[in-house]
PDB file of C-alpha atoms and ligand atoms in Angstrom:
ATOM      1  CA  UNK A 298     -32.186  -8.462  11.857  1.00  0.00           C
ATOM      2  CA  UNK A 299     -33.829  -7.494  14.995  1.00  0.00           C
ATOM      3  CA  UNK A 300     -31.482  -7.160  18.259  1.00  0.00           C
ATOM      4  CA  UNK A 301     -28.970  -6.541  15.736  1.00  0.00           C
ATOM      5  CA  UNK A 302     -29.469  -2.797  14.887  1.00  0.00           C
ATOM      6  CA  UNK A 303     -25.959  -1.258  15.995  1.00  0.00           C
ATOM      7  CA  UNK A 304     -24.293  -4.007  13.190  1.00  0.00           C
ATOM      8  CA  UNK A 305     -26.444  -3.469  10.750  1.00  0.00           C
ATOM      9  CA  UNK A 306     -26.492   0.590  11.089  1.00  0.00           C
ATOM     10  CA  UNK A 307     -22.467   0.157  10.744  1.00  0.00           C
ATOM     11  CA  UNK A 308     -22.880  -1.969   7.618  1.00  0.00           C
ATOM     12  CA  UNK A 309     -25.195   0.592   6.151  1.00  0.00           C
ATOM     13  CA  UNK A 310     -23.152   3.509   6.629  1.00  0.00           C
ATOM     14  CA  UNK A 311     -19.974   1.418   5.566  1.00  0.00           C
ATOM     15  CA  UNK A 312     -22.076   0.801   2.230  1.00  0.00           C
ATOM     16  CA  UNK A 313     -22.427   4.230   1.325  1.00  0.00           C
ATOM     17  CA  UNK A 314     -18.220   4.437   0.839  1.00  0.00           C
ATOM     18  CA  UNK A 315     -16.877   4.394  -2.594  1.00  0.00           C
ATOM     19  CA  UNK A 316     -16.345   0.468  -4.071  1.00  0.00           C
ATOM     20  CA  UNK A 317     -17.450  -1.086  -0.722  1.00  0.00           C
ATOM     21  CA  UNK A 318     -20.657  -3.416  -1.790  1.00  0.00           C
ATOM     22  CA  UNK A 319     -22.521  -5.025   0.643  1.00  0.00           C
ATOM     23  CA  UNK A 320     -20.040  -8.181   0.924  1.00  0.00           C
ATOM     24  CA  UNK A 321     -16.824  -5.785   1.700  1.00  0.00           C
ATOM     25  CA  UNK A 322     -18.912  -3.728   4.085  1.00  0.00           C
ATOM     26  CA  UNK A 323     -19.924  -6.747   6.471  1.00  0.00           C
ATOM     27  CA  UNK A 324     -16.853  -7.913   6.327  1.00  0.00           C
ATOM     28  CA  UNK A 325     -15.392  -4.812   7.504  1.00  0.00           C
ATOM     29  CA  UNK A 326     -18.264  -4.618  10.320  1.00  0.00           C
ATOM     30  CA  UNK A 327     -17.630  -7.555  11.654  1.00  0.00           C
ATOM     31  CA  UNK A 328     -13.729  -6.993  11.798  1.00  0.00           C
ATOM     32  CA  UNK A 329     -14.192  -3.948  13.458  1.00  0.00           C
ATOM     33  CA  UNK A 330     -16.532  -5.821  16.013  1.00  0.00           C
ATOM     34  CA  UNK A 331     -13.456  -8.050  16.647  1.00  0.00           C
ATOM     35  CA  UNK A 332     -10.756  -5.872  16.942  1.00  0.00           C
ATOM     36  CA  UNK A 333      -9.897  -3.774  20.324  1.00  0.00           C
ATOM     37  CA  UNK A 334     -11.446  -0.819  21.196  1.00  0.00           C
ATOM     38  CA  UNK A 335      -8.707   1.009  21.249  1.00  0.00           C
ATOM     39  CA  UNK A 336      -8.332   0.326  17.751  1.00  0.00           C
ATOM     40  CA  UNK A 337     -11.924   1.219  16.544  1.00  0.00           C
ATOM     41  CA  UNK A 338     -11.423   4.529  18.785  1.00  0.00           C
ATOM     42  CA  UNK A 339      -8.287   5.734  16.965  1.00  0.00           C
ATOM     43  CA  UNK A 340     -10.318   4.836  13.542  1.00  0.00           C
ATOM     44  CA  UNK A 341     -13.087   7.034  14.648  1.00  0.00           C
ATOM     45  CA  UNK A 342     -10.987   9.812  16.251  1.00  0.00           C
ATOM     46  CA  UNK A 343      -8.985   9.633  12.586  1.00  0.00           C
ATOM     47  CA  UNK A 344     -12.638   9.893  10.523  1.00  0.00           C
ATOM     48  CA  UNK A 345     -13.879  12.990  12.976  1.00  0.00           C
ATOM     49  CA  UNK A 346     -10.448  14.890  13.069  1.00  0.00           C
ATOM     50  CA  UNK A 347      -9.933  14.462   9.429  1.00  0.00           C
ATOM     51  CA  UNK A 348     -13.329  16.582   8.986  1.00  0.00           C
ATOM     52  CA  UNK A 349     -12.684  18.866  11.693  1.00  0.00           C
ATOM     53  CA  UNK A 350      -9.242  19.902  10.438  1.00  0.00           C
ATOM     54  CA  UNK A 351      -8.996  19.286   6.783  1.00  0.00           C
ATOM     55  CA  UNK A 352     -10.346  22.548   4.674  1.00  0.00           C
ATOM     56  CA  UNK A 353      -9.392  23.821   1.251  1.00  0.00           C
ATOM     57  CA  UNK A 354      -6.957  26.626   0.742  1.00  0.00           C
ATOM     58  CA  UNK A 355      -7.982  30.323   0.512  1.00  0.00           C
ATOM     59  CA  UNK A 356      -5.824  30.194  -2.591  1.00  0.00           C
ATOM     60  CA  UNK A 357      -5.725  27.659  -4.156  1.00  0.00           C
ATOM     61  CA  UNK A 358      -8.434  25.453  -3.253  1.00  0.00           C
ATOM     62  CA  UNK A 359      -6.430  22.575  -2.326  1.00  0.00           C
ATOM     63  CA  UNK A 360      -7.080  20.521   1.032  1.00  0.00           C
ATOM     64  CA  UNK A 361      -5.014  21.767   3.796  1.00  0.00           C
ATOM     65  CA  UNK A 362      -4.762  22.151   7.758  1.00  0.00           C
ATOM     66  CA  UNK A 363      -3.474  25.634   7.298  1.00  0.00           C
ATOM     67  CA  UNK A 364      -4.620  28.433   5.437  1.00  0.00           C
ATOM     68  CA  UNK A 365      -2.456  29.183   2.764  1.00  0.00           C
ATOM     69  CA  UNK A 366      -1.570  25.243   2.156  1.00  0.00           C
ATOM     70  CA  UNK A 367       2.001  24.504   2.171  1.00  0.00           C
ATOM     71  CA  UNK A 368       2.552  24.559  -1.216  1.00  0.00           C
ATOM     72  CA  UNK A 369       1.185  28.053  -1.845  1.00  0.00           C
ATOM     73  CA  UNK A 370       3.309  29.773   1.496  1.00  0.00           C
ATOM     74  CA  UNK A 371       6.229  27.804   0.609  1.00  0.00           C
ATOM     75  CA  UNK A 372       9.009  30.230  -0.618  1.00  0.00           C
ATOM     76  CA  UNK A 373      10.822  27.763  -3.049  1.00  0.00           C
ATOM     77  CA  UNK A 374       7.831  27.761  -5.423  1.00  0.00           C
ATOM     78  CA  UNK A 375       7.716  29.610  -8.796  1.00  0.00           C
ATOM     79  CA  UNK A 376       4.540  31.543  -7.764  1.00  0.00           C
ATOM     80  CA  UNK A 377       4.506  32.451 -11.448  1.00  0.00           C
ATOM     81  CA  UNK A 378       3.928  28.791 -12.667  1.00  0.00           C
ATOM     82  CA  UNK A 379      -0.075  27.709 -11.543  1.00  0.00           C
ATOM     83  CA  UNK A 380      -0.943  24.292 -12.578  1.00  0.00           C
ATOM     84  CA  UNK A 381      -4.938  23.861 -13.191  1.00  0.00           C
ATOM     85  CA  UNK A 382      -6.281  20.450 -11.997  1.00  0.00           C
ATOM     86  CA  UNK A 383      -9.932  19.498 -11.287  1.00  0.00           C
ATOM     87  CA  UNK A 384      -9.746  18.107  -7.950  1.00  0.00           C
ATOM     88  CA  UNK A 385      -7.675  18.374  -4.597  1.00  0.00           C
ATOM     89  CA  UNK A 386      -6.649  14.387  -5.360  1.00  0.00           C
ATOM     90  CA  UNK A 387      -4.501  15.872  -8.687  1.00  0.00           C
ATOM     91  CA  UNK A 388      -2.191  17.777  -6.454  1.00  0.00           C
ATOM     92  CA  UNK A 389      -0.869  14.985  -4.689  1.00  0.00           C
ATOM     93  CA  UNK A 390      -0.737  12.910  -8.021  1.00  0.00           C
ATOM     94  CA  UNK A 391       1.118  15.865  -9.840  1.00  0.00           C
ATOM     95  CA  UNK A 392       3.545  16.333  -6.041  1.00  0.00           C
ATOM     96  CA  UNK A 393       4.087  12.689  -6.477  1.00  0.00           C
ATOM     97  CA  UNK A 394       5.944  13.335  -9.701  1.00  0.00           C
ATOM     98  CA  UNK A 395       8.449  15.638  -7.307  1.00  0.00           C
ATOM     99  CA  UNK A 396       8.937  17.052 -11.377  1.00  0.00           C
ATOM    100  CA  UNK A 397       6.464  20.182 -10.737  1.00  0.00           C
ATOM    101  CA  UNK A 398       8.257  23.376  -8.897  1.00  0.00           C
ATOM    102  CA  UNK A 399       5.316  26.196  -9.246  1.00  0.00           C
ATOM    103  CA  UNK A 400       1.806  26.358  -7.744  1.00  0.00           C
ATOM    104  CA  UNK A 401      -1.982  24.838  -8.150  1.00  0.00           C
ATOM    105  CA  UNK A 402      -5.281  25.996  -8.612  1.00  0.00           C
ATOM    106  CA  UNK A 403      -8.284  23.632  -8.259  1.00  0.00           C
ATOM    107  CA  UNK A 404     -10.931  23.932  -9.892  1.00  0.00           C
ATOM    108  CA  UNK A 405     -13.455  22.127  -7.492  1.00  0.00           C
ATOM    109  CA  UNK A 406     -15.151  20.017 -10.759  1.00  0.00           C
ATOM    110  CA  UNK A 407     -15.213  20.531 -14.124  1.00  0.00           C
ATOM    111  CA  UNK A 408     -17.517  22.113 -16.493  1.00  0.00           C
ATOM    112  CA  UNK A 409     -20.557  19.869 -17.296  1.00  0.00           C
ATOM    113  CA  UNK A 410     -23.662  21.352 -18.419  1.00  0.00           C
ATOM    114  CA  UNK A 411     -25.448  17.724 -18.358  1.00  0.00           C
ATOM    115  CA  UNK A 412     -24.841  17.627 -14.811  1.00  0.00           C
ATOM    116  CA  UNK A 413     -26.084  21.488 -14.347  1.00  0.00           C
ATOM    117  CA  UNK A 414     -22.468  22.483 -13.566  1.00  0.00           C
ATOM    118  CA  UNK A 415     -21.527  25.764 -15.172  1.00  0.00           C
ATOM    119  CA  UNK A 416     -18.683  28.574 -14.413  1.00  0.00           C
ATOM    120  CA  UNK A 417     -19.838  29.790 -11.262  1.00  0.00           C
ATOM    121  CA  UNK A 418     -20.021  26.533  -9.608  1.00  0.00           C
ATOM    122  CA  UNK A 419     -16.006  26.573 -10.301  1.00  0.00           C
ATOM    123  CA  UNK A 420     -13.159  28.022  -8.933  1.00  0.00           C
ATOM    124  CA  UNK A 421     -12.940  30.391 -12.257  1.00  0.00           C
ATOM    125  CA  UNK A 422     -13.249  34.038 -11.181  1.00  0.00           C
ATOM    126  CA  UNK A 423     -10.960  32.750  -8.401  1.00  0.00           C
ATOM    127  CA  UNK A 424      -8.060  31.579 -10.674  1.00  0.00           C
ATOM    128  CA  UNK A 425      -8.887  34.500 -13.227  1.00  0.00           C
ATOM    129  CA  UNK A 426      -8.037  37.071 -10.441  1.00  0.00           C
ATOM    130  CA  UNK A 427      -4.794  35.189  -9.628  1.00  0.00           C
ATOM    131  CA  UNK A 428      -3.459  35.558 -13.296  1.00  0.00           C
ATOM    132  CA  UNK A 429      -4.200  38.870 -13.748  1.00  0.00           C
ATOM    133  CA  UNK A 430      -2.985  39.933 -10.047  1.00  0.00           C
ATOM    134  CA  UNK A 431      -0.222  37.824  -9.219  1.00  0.00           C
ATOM    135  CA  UNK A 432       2.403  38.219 -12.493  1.00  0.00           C
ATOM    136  CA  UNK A 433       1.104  34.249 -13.723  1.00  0.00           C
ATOM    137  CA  UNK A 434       3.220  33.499 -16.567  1.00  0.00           C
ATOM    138  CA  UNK A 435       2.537  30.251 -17.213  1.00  0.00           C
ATOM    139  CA  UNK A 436      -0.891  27.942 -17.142  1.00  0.00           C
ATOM    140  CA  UNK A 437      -0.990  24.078 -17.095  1.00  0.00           C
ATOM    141  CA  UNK A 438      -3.870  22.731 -18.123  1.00  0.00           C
ATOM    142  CA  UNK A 439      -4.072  19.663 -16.058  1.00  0.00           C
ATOM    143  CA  UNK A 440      -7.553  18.604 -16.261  1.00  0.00           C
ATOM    144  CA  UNK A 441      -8.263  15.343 -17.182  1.00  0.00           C
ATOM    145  CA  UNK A 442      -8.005  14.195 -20.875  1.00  0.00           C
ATOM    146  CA  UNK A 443     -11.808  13.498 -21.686  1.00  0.00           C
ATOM    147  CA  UNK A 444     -14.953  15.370 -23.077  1.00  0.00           C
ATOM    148  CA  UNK A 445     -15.316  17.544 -20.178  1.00  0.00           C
ATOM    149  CA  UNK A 446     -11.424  17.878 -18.749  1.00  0.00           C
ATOM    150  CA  UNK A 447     -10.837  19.282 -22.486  1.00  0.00           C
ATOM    151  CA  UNK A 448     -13.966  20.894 -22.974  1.00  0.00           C
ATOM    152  CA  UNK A 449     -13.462  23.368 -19.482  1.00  0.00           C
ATOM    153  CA  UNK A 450      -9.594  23.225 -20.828  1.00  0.00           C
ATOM    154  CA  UNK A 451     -10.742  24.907 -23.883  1.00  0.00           C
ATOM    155  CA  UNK A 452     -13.085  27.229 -22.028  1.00  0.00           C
ATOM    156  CA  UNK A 453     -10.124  28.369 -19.537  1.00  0.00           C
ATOM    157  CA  UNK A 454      -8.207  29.061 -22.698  1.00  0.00           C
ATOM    158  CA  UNK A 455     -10.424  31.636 -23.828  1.00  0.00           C
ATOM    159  CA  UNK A 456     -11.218  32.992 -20.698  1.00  0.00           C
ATOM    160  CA  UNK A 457      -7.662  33.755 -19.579  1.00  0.00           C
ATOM    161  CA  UNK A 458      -6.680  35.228 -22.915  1.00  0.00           C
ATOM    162  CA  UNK A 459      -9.712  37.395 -22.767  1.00  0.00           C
ATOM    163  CA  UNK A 460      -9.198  38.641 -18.896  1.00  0.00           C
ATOM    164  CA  UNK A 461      -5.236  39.613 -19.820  1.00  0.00           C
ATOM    165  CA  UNK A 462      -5.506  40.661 -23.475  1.00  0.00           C
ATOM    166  CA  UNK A 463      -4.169  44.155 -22.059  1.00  0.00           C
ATOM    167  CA  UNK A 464      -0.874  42.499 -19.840  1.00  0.00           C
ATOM    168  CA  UNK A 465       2.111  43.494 -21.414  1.00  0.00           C
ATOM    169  CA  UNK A 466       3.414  39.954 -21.418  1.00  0.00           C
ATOM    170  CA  UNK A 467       1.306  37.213 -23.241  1.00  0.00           C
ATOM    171  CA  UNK A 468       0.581  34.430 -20.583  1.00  0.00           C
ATOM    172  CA  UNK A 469       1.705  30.994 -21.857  1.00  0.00           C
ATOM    173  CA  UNK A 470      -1.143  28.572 -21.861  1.00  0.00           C
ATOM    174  CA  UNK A 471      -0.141  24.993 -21.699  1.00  0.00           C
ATOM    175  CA  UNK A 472      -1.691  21.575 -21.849  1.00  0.00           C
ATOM    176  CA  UNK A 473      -0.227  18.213 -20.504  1.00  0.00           C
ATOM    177  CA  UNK A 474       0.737  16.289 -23.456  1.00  0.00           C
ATOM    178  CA  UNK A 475      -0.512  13.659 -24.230  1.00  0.00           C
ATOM    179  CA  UNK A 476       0.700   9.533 -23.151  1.00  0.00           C
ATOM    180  CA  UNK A 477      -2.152   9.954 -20.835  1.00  0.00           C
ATOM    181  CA  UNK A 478      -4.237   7.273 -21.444  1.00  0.00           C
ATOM    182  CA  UNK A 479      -7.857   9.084 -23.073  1.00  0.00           C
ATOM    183  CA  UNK A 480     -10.624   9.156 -20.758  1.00  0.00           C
ATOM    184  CA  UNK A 481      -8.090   8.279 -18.058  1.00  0.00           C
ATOM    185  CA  UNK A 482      -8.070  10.432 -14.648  1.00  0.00           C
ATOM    186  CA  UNK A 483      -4.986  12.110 -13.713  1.00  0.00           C
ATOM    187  CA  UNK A 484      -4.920  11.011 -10.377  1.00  0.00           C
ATOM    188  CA  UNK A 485      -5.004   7.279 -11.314  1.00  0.00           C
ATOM    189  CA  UNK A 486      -1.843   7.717 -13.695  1.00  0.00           C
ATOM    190  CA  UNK A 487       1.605   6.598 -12.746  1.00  0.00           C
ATOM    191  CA  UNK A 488       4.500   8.577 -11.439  1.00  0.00           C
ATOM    192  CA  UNK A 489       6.656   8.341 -15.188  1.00  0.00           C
ATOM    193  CA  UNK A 490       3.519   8.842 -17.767  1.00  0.00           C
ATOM    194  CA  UNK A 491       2.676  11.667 -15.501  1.00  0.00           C
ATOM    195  CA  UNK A 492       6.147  13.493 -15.130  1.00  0.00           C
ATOM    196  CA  UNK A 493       6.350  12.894 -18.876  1.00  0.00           C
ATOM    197  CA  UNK A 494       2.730  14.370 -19.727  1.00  0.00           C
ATOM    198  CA  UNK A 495       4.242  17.327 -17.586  1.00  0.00           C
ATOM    199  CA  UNK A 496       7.711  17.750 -19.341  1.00  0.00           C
ATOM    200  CA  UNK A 497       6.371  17.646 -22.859  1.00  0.00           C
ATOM    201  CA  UNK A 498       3.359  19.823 -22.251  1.00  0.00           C
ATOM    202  CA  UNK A 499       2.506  21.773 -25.088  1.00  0.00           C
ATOM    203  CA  UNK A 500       1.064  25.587 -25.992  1.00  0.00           C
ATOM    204  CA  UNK A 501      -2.800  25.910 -26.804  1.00  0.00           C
TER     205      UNK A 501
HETATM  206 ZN1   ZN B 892      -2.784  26.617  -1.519  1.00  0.00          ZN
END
């Protein structure tokens, strides 16, 4: 609509976020056009700050505003324990749990050769180099239980045994049991089938 362009460029852009259609997005454009400007300032300040200070850790790959996250500087954590999830969102679904005591390493994706996404576009040399450096003893597997989550499961598997075949101590490999729902993502699971899944893990 002509004379209109500022609206329109909002519902556009509002369009583009994940599960707003075109029905949520004007609705949202023309609240914000209501509300105070003090309000739609702090909501822009929040977007802009959120990019400016948000980054992943230099360890682990999880988001963080300081580098190494909280998790992996925080003293009470078995550093020995690293819990393998896909995305930055499965930390705070595993924290959530408050059942998990040792660390995280995202893998940034998972391994999908349909979508061109191989080894090097993961975090896998990374979390390689922390098992065989840092005295790992334990691996969760906490990738999502479907083709792929399984499939890159499968192919850390073989990839840790092979990269510590000569450490004195044979590094326990572990997957989430199962109660999670197949084809489910582990960051839309609840609180219980997720502390459970972690409690009755089980060794590849
Ligand atoms: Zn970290």
């Amino acid at each position: 609509m002509k004379g209109l362009e500022s609206l329109f460029k909002l519902i556009d852009e509002l369009r583009k976020l994940p599960g707003v259609g075109r029905k949520t997005a004007e609705r949202l454009a023309f609240y914000l056009l209501k509300s105070q400007r003090g309000e739609v300032e702090a909501l822009a300040r929040a977007i802009i700050e959120l990019k400016d200070k948000v980054r992943l850790c230099s360890t682990c790959s999880s988001i963080t505003e300081t580098d190494p996250c909280n998790i992996c500087s925080d003293k009470n954590r078995e550093k020995n324990t690293l819990c393998v999830v896909e995305e930055p969102h499965d930390v705070f679904a595993i924290e959530r749990t408050k059942e998990y005591k040792g660390c995280y390493h995202v893998l940034m994706g998972v391994l999908s050769p349909l979508d061109g996404v191989g080894p090097s576009d993961l975090k896998i040399e990374e979390l390689l180099k922390r098992v065989r450096d840092n005295g790992v003893k334990e691996v969760i597997m906490a990738t999502n239980p479907n083709l792929e989550g399984e499939a890159t499961a499968m192919y850390l598997q073989k990839q840790i045994d092979a990269a510590t075949v000569s450490a004195e101590e044979k590094i326990l490999i572990t997957r989430l049991a199962h109660g999670l729902p197949v084809g489910a993502d582990i960051e839309y699971a609840d609180e219980v089938t997720l502390s459970r899944a972690l409690e009755g893990r089980r060794k590849y």
